[in-house]
């Protein structure tokens, strides 16, 4: 039941489908160096960047909050990156989660990472989903993301170091339910609130696919909403004009942190029934463990999930 519902929701989300493309045949980071690829280890990457960068700073974060870092978060800030292709990036930040490269965010010469093949367009981004590359030519910024970063929509996060700013100071993280997730509230009331709270939104009508017998279904995708210390994507799903559920997209490194936050807020979760969903007391919020997301759902939807 869970998989079927989620698949039907994703089927209407063109960007989500685009950003979940098949793995690239060649890693776009090869343009920087033929031996560089996603998953590179920190020691090897640091050695390579010492050869490629005019200036290099390593930042080890004591308390990880980056969604793809569970226990260790490291950033290499490279000024003046000379690429194997002969092109140059003014500033590039390589982010590692648990010792492996998971993201590149760079500015100044971003078009040097233009990919072969057909591109897609999303707002100001030119996207090569199979390569995990997004370029915003207006801001001369590029993101190279692994599949986990694409799912988490990390292109909505511009690394502070690109603009000479520091990462946020370490602090205790907590979960607060977004004020706009009010189950049962009408689309008419929530749509303007969601629009005001998000960096940008995308709204579309979907074929009804929830187990509630609804005859209409509308989804609002909200990008750039701060949840648990990081900007997230939230998918608001309305059945017959009322909010039936919301998915908060998280990262593979978030799970343990979020479980602790949600437990502090709601109490210990029940065993995962159905598999992949840990419901917390009250049965309206669940941590999804087969894919990094948080589910908030109405009683009718939850009853279907739990087979009641």
PDB file of N, CA, C and O in Angstrom, residues 18-19 36 51 56 67 91 104 155 172 176 178 192-194:
ATOM      1  N   UNK A  18      12.540  13.784 -12.811  1.00  0.00           N
ATOM      2  CA  UNK A  18      13.735  14.170 -13.559  1.00  0.00           C
ATOM      3  C   UNK A  18      14.983  14.018 -12.716  1.00  0.00           C
ATOM      4  O   UNK A  18      16.033  13.598 -13.199  1.00  0.00           O
ATOM      5  N   UNK A  19      14.868  14.359 -11.433  1.00  0.00           N
ATOM      6  CA  UNK A  19      16.039  14.325 -10.576  1.00  0.00           C
ATOM      7  C   UNK A  19      16.282  12.940  -9.979  1.00  0.00           C
ATOM      8  O   UNK A  19      17.135  12.778  -9.123  1.00  0.00           O
ATOM      9  N   UNK A  36      38.747  11.860 -10.301  1.00  0.00           N
ATOM     10  CA  UNK A  36      37.794  12.336  -9.302  1.00  0.00           C
ATOM     11  C   UNK A  36      36.396  11.835  -9.626  1.00  0.00           C
ATOM     12  O   UNK A  36      35.967  11.869 -10.770  1.00  0.00           O
ATOM     13  N   UNK A  51      46.725  20.171  -5.213  1.00  0.00           N
ATOM     14  CA  UNK A  51      47.387  20.357  -6.498  1.00  0.00           C
ATOM     15  C   UNK A  51      46.594  21.257  -7.435  1.00  0.00           C
ATOM     16  O   UNK A  51      47.172  21.910  -8.306  1.00  0.00           O
ATOM     17  N   UNK A  56      43.265  26.543  -0.276  1.00  0.00           N
ATOM     18  CA  UNK A  56      42.411  25.447   0.163  1.00  0.00           C
ATOM     19  C   UNK A  56      42.216  25.508   1.673  1.00  0.00           C
ATOM     20  O   UNK A  56      43.178  25.636   2.426  1.00  0.00           O
ATOM     21  N   UNK A  67      22.381  17.075   5.446  1.00  0.00           N
ATOM     22  CA  UNK A  67      21.483  15.910   5.351  1.00  0.00           C
ATOM     23  C   UNK A  67      22.131  14.613   4.886  1.00  0.00           C
ATOM     24  O   UNK A  67      21.573  13.541   5.111  1.00  0.00           O
ATOM     25  N   UNK A  91      35.516  29.705  -7.176  1.00  0.00           N
ATOM     26  CA  UNK A  91      35.429  29.127  -5.826  1.00  0.00           C
ATOM     27  C   UNK A  91      34.567  27.878  -5.886  1.00  0.00           C
ATOM     28  O   UNK A  91      33.498  27.880  -6.497  1.00  0.00           O
ATOM     29  N   UNK A 104      29.319  18.901  -4.879  1.00  0.00           N
ATOM     30  CA  UNK A 104      30.146  20.036  -5.260  1.00  0.00           C
ATOM     31  C   UNK A 104      29.217  21.206  -5.521  1.00  0.00           C
ATOM     32  O   UNK A 104      28.233  21.083  -6.244  1.00  0.00           O
ATOM     33  N   UNK A 155      20.000  21.298  -4.402  1.00  0.00           N
ATOM     34  CA  UNK A 155      20.250  22.469  -5.233  1.00  0.00           C
ATOM     35  C   UNK A 155      19.579  23.715  -4.666  1.00  0.00           C
ATOM     36  O   UNK A 155      19.877  24.833  -5.087  1.00  0.00           O
ATOM     37  N   UNK A 172      21.895  22.808  19.322  1.00  0.00           N
ATOM     38  CA  UNK A 172      20.992  21.679  19.434  1.00  0.00           C
ATOM     39  C   UNK A 172      19.882  21.816  18.391  1.00  0.00           C
ATOM     40  O   UNK A 172      19.297  22.884  18.235  1.00  0.00           O
ATOM     41  N   UNK A 176      10.224  21.052  14.630  1.00  0.00           N
ATOM     42  CA  UNK A 176       8.985  21.789  14.837  1.00  0.00           C
ATOM     43  C   UNK A 176       8.097  21.563  13.626  1.00  0.00           C
ATOM     44  O   UNK A 176       8.543  21.747  12.485  1.00  0.00           O
ATOM     45  N   UNK A 178       5.968  22.244  10.664  1.00  0.00           N
ATOM     46  CA  UNK A 178       5.687  23.453   9.882  1.00  0.00           C
ATOM     47  C   UNK A 178       4.254  23.919  10.109  1.00  0.00           C
ATOM     48  O   UNK A 178       3.305  23.119  10.079  1.00  0.00           O
ATOM     49  N   UNK A 192      -1.995  30.334  -0.123  1.00  0.00           N
ATOM     50  CA  UNK A 192      -1.222  31.576   0.040  1.00  0.00           C
ATOM     51  C   UNK A 192      -0.225  31.522   1.193  1.00  0.00           C
ATOM     52  O   UNK A 192       0.851  32.126   1.121  1.00  0.00           O
ATOM     53  N   UNK A 193      -0.551  30.778   2.245  1.00  0.00           N
ATOM     54  CA  UNK A 193       0.383  30.657   3.367  1.00  0.00           C
ATOM     55  C   UNK A 193       1.626  29.884   2.935  1.00  0.00           C
ATOM     56  O   UNK A 193       2.757  30.252   3.286  1.00  0.00           O
ATOM     57  N   UNK A 194       1.425  28.797   2.193  1.00  0.00           N
ATOM     58  CA  UNK A 194       2.558  28.014   1.712  1.00  0.00           C
ATOM     59  C   UNK A 194       3.412  28.853   0.770  1.00  0.00           C
ATOM     60  O   UNK A 194       4.640  28.852   0.844  1.00  0.00           O
TER      61      UNK A 194
END
